[in-house]
Amino acid sequence: MAGQVFALQAVIALLIVAAAAVALVLQGKYDSERDARNRSLAVAEAFAHAPGTAVALRSPDPTATLQPRSEAARLGSGVDFVAVLAPDGTRYSDSDPSLIGLKSPGDVGRAARGEAFTEIYHGEPNDAVRAVVPVRDDRGTVVGMVSSGITVETVGQAVEGRLPLLLGAAGAGLALAVSGAGLVSARLRRQTHGLGPAEMTRLKEHHEAVLHSVKEGVVIVGGDGRLLLANDEARRLLKLPENAERRHVRELGLEPRTAALLLSGRAVTDEVHLAGDRLLAVNVRPTKNGAAEGGCVMTMRDTTELAALAGRAEVARGRLRLLYEAGTRIGTTLDVVRTAEELSEVAVPRFADFVTVELLDPVVRGEEPSGAFTEMRRTALSGVRADTPLQPVGDLIRFVVPTTPMATALDEGRAVIQADLAAAQGWRAQDPEGAAQALAYGLHSLVTVPLLARGVVLGMANFWRGANTPEPYGEDDLSFAEELAARAALAIDNARRFTREHSMAVALQRSLLPRVLPEQNAMQVAFRYLPAKAGVGGDWFDVIPLPGARVALVVGDVVGHGLHAAATMGRLRTAVANFSTLDLTPDELLSHLDELIDRLGEEVEPGMPGGAGAGGGDGGPGEGTAGATCLYVIYDPTSGACTMASAGHPGPALVRPDGSVEFPAVPAGLPLGLGLGDRPFASARLKLEPGSKLVLFTDGLVEDRQRDFDSGLALLRESLARPDRTPEQTCADVFAAMLFPVPGDDIALLVARAERVPADRIAEWEVPADPSAVSPVRAAASARIAEWGLEEVAFTAELVLSELITNAIRYGRPPVRVRLVYDRVLICEVSDGSSTSPHLRHAADTDEGGRGLFLVAQFAQRWGTRYARRGKTIWAELPVGPDQPGGNGVLPGGSGAVPVPDLDALEDLAW
């Protein structure tokens, strides 16, 4: 066998080395060709783009100038040839002077058309890897070509130069592989310990004679769990089949407890096991040397110690009573930590002096347990005495030593006994100082059990005995500990699932709320959100940037609690964001939202209660939308105008720059979803001074069972009446003053400080209803854009303004006004007195007009129409960064400059 192993490994090593050598040679050839292409292309491009090359090609005698320069470039770069060609392929210079004046073979027409390329050329004078690059003059016209390359022979020499190193490495690898095969063969020969066939035969005969003559059963099990040897007495006591040897222990028909003992590797003394109608006193010792390394030797004798069995029966009855009590005491709540504490309390003192329970961190949080069991959190600790050497609750327990009883129990998924803690080397090695304290305290025996539910480890329970119980744990205690742990694990898993479902509901609610506020300059905004302790609610808030540098602030509250309220809140928040893109007034937006609530209320399954305006409830399945309140505010930083409308929601608080607080009157619309018609809402307008703060909130902030709404408003006024605070500081102070110990409803708070666009960043013009007035306004706008330092978007802005103003004059009604606002973007607005809605269309090639709005859409970052009580405003936003789409006269996604048409001609384009 040793010789066969040696030959097989040598052949395999030879094949691997040969394959590796071939692969390296092919890779070397590929790398050399690629390097030749890159070098040739680099030399050709450098020469083609060198100063004077294009000029020399236009000179009367290009050869006189280019021949010495190309030869110098060839010598300096290390390529085999550098040639300069006319557009038709005629050589002006070449490394071989005899070829000057002749046409270059091969297809160089691609370079004459302006394309640089590399190729492997086959032909006269030599096969080569060459690159051909066009030479352009200042106008971009191809006036010649540069060809450089390396011959295929030179590339092959580079590959051949690596062959000695490759072959040497291959030989060294083969030598190492053969040496390794020789070592393996030598190892196989040493397995017989130097004994020849005769010596081994004699040793086996003596072994058989002694083994089968004793009256005590002997069984030897290997490390793989297979029976290696059983004497005649063992076969009789255990009733083993004739072909028992080399079969797995679990296939021999043994009692499960006996088979588990043989596979556990534990050492036991005089442990009683049942074998048919016999009671066997069993001794097990692990083997250390020889072929059975990792296995064990078990000896057994027949015994009829009925007195001991009677005592154990009494213990069993007591355990049954304790199990019944555990069933009534464990799992009385749906709290994971409390359930673990109940497990630790029920086992003290009748089964253990001290009990500790460790759970995985995800289990405590209600999540699915992870697959890593090396770290657990101590969750419960009970004992006969208050002082204990064990780690306290809350500590992180690590099982870094795999031979500890805890690690073994987790690995095998069953209870493990450590009858003598002083002999538990793995346990002592894991925490020497803590183990020494525990032993000095008197702890001497341990049963550790994994907490399993549905086959998944949730944690583990440890039962400790100390000075109060001198008897160590025995095998009879295993089944009881496992049964007790199984009942507790089921209760813990039920509590974990409840916690997970509650956490999922809270996570859904949080995911539907904004996590990061959008960037905008109109207001400095800070917010707070606090869910109710009783359950998930439907409060929400939002900050929505609007065209014209404006911003919308929203707060709302869905009636009820639970997943249904949270889901409805998410749908309403999305709807408000979508309606905001239509640039509606606050009262119009709430009207649309009211219609949406009506439709949502009709989306119930047949036979289910609910519908618009139904009672609150807790948001169970099948409930319709019970209604919602909403406050919608729009602020314009160019004028300070603030417009707001309410649908049954408390109005905002206004904090003036001097610290005075007032509550502006907002028309009280009824809550959404009550079916009050198309426009049941009205708007209120006010003007905000720079530095004023607008405070939006839900009713959970100001009222509760212990405080009415008016008292809450008075307290809110008092907490807001302090000037010179940032919105973030204001949020913190309001929560500190008004927060309830246990909030009964969700709380949403939004504090926004008004800012203004500087007056020097706003420009306005009134345009007469005459097409000739477009040019002066365009010129004035261009001058103002230049003052702002936005020259890179000046042309785009002129184009957009020309289109919008011309169409407003032609198709709109006076008065026509133009406004430019420089905020985060450049905003171009053209207003007129008409309410007709423009639409984008694509003009045909033969149409004389119809491209105006299409050009606006192409050049603007975004555009749209905003309607007022009289007339409309068409706006377009232009990015001010040079790298933004539409900047520098480049179309989005394009690769070249946009053709610049005559600006006066652009005025003739229509919608």
mmCIF file of N, CA, C and O in Angstrom, residues 774-775 777-779 781-783 785 791 793-805 826 828 878 903 906:
data_model
loop_
_atom_site.group_PDB
_atom_site.id
_atom_site.type_symbol
_atom_site.label_atom_id
_atom_site.label_comp_id
_atom_site.label_asym_id
_atom_site.label_seq_id
_atom_site.Cartn_x
_atom_site.Cartn_y
_atom_site.Cartn_z
ATOM 1 N N VAL A 774 -38.777 91.064 -25.443
ATOM 2 C CA VAL A 774 -38.085 89.881 -24.920
ATOM 3 C C VAL A 774 -36.589 90.127 -24.810
ATOM 4 O O VAL A 774 -35.953 89.800 -23.807
ATOM 5 N N SER A 775 -36.010 90.731 -25.834
ATOM 6 C CA SER A 775 -34.554 90.919 -25.845
ATOM 7 C C SER A 775 -34.064 91.781 -24.690
ATOM 8 O O SER A 775 -33.081 91.430 -24.012
ATOM 9 N N VAL A 777 -35.377 92.237 -21.723
ATOM 10 C CA VAL A 777 -35.489 91.482 -20.470
ATOM 11 C C VAL A 777 -34.424 90.399 -20.409
ATOM 12 O O VAL A 777 -33.811 90.153 -19.364
ATOM 13 N N ARG A 778 -34.183 89.731 -21.546
ATOM 14 C CA ARG A 778 -33.154 88.700 -21.574
ATOM 15 C C ARG A 778 -31.776 89.279 -21.263
ATOM 16 O O ARG A 778 -30.975 88.704 -20.537
ATOM 17 N N ALA A 779 -31.507 90.468 -21.825
ATOM 18 C CA ALA A 779 -30.218 91.106 -21.565
ATOM 19 C C ALA A 779 -30.082 91.483 -20.093
ATOM 20 O O ALA A 779 -29.025 91.298 -19.476
ATOM 21 N N ALA A 781 -31.605 90.049 -17.578
ATOM 22 C CA ALA A 781 -31.445 88.820 -16.808
ATOM 23 C C ALA A 781 -30.025 88.288 -16.920
ATOM 24 O O ALA A 781 -29.440 87.805 -15.943
ATOM 25 N N SER A 782 -29.449 88.375 -18.132
ATOM 26 C CA SER A 782 -28.077 87.897 -18.314
ATOM 27 C C SER A 782 -27.104 88.710 -17.475
ATOM 28 O O SER A 782 -26.166 88.161 -16.877
ATOM 29 N N ALA A 783 -27.334 90.041 -17.409
ATOM 30 C CA ALA A 783 -26.453 90.873 -16.595
ATOM 31 C C ALA A 783 -26.564 90.513 -15.123
ATOM 32 O O ALA A 783 -25.551 90.450 -14.403
ATOM 33 N N ILE A 785 -27.453 87.588 -13.852
ATOM 34 C CA ILE A 785 -26.818 86.264 -13.660
ATOM 35 C C ILE A 785 -25.311 86.410 -13.604
ATOM 36 O O ILE A 785 -24.634 85.741 -12.810
ATOM 37 N N GLU A 791 -21.896 82.583 -14.744
ATOM 38 C CA GLU A 791 -21.716 82.676 -16.190
ATOM 39 C C GLU A 791 -21.884 81.329 -16.884
ATOM 40 O O GLU A 791 -22.278 81.262 -18.048
ATOM 41 N N VAL A 793 -24.097 79.119 -16.565
ATOM 42 C CA VAL A 793 -25.480 78.795 -16.928
ATOM 43 C C VAL A 793 -26.181 79.983 -17.583
ATOM 44 O O VAL A 793 -27.395 79.943 -17.770
ATOM 45 N N ALA A 794 -25.421 81.006 -17.935
ATOM 46 C CA ALA A 794 -26.050 82.208 -18.483
ATOM 47 C C ALA A 794 -26.759 81.912 -19.799
ATOM 48 O O ALA A 794 -27.896 82.322 -20.027
ATOM 49 N N PHE A 795 -26.079 81.184 -20.704
ATOM 50 C CA PHE A 795 -26.707 80.914 -21.998
ATOM 51 C C PHE A 795 -27.966 80.065 -21.813
ATOM 52 O O PHE A 795 -29.005 80.337 -22.436
ATOM 53 N N THR A 796 -27.881 79.025 -20.955
ATOM 54 C CA THR A 796 -29.044 78.175 -20.743
ATOM 55 C C THR A 796 -30.206 78.984 -20.166
ATOM 56 O O THR A 796 -31.362 78.825 -20.572
ATOM 57 N N ALA A 797 -29.906 79.886 -19.230
ATOM 58 C CA ALA A 797 -30.962 80.704 -18.639
ATOM 59 C C ALA A 797 -31.594 81.631 -19.678
ATOM 60 O O ALA A 797 -32.821 81.809 -19.717
ATOM 61 N N GLU A 798 -30.762 82.234 -20.559
ATOM 62 C CA GLU A 798 -31.310 83.084 -21.606
ATOM 63 C C GLU A 798 -32.235 82.307 -22.530
ATOM 64 O O GLU A 798 -33.302 82.779 -22.933
ATOM 65 N N LEU A 799 -31.810 81.098 -22.888
ATOM 66 C CA LEU A 799 -32.625 80.275 -23.774
ATOM 67 C C LEU A 799 -33.978 79.949 -23.127
ATOM 68 O O LEU A 799 -35.045 80.093 -23.746
ATOM 69 N N VAL A 800 -33.946 79.523 -21.855
ATOM 70 C CA VAL A 800 -35.184 79.157 -21.169
ATOM 71 C C VAL A 800 -36.096 80.365 -21.027
ATOM 72 O O VAL A 800 -37.315 80.300 -21.283
ATOM 73 N N LEU A 801 -35.531 81.509 -20.614
ATOM 74 C CA LEU A 801 -36.346 82.711 -20.455
ATOM 75 C C LEU A 801 -36.950 83.154 -21.784
ATOM 76 O O LEU A 801 -38.116 83.571 -21.849
ATOM 77 N N SER A 802 -36.152 83.067 -22.877
ATOM 78 C CA SER A 802 -36.682 83.462 -24.181
ATOM 79 C C SER A 802 -37.894 82.639 -24.548
ATOM 80 O O SER A 802 -38.915 83.171 -25.013
ATOM 81 N N GLU A 803 -37.812 81.324 -24.336
ATOM 82 C CA GLU A 803 -38.930 80.456 -24.680
ATOM 83 C C GLU A 803 -40.161 80.779 -23.821
ATOM 84 O O GLU A 803 -41.282 80.898 -24.325
ATOM 85 N N LEU A 804 -39.942 80.888 -22.505
ATOM 86 C CA LEU A 804 -41.076 81.083 -21.614
ATOM 87 C C LEU A 804 -41.729 82.441 -21.815
ATOM 88 O O LEU A 804 -42.969 82.571 -21.828
ATOM 89 N N ILE A 805 -40.916 83.509 -21.985
ATOM 90 C CA ILE A 805 -41.486 84.850 -22.138
ATOM 91 C C ILE A 805 -42.233 84.964 -23.466
ATOM 92 O O ILE A 805 -43.348 85.501 -23.545
ATOM 93 N N LEU A 826 -30.718 77.886 -9.814
ATOM 94 C CA LEU A 826 -31.204 79.122 -10.406
ATOM 95 C C LEU A 826 -32.636 78.874 -10.874
ATOM 96 O O LEU A 826 -32.880 78.005 -11.724
ATOM 97 N N CYS A 828 -36.013 80.120 -12.695
ATOM 98 C CA CYS A 828 -36.564 81.058 -13.677
ATOM 99 C C CYS A 828 -38.081 80.908 -13.658
ATOM 100 O O CYS A 828 -38.597 79.798 -13.886
ATOM 101 N N LEU A 878 -32.513 75.515 -12.944
ATOM 102 C CA LEU A 878 -31.260 75.229 -13.641
ATOM 103 C C LEU A 878 -30.180 74.961 -12.611
ATOM 104 O O LEU A 878 -29.979 75.753 -11.683
ATOM 105 N N LEU A 903 -30.444 83.519 -31.004
ATOM 106 C CA LEU A 903 -31.400 83.700 -29.921
ATOM 107 C C LEU A 903 -32.690 84.355 -30.393
ATOM 108 O O LEU A 903 -33.771 84.054 -29.890
ATOM 109 N N LEU A 906 -34.971 81.833 -31.764
ATOM 110 C CA LEU A 906 -35.620 80.985 -30.777
ATOM 111 C C LEU A 906 -36.954 81.556 -30.321
ATOM 112 O O LEU A 906 -37.836 80.835 -29.860
#
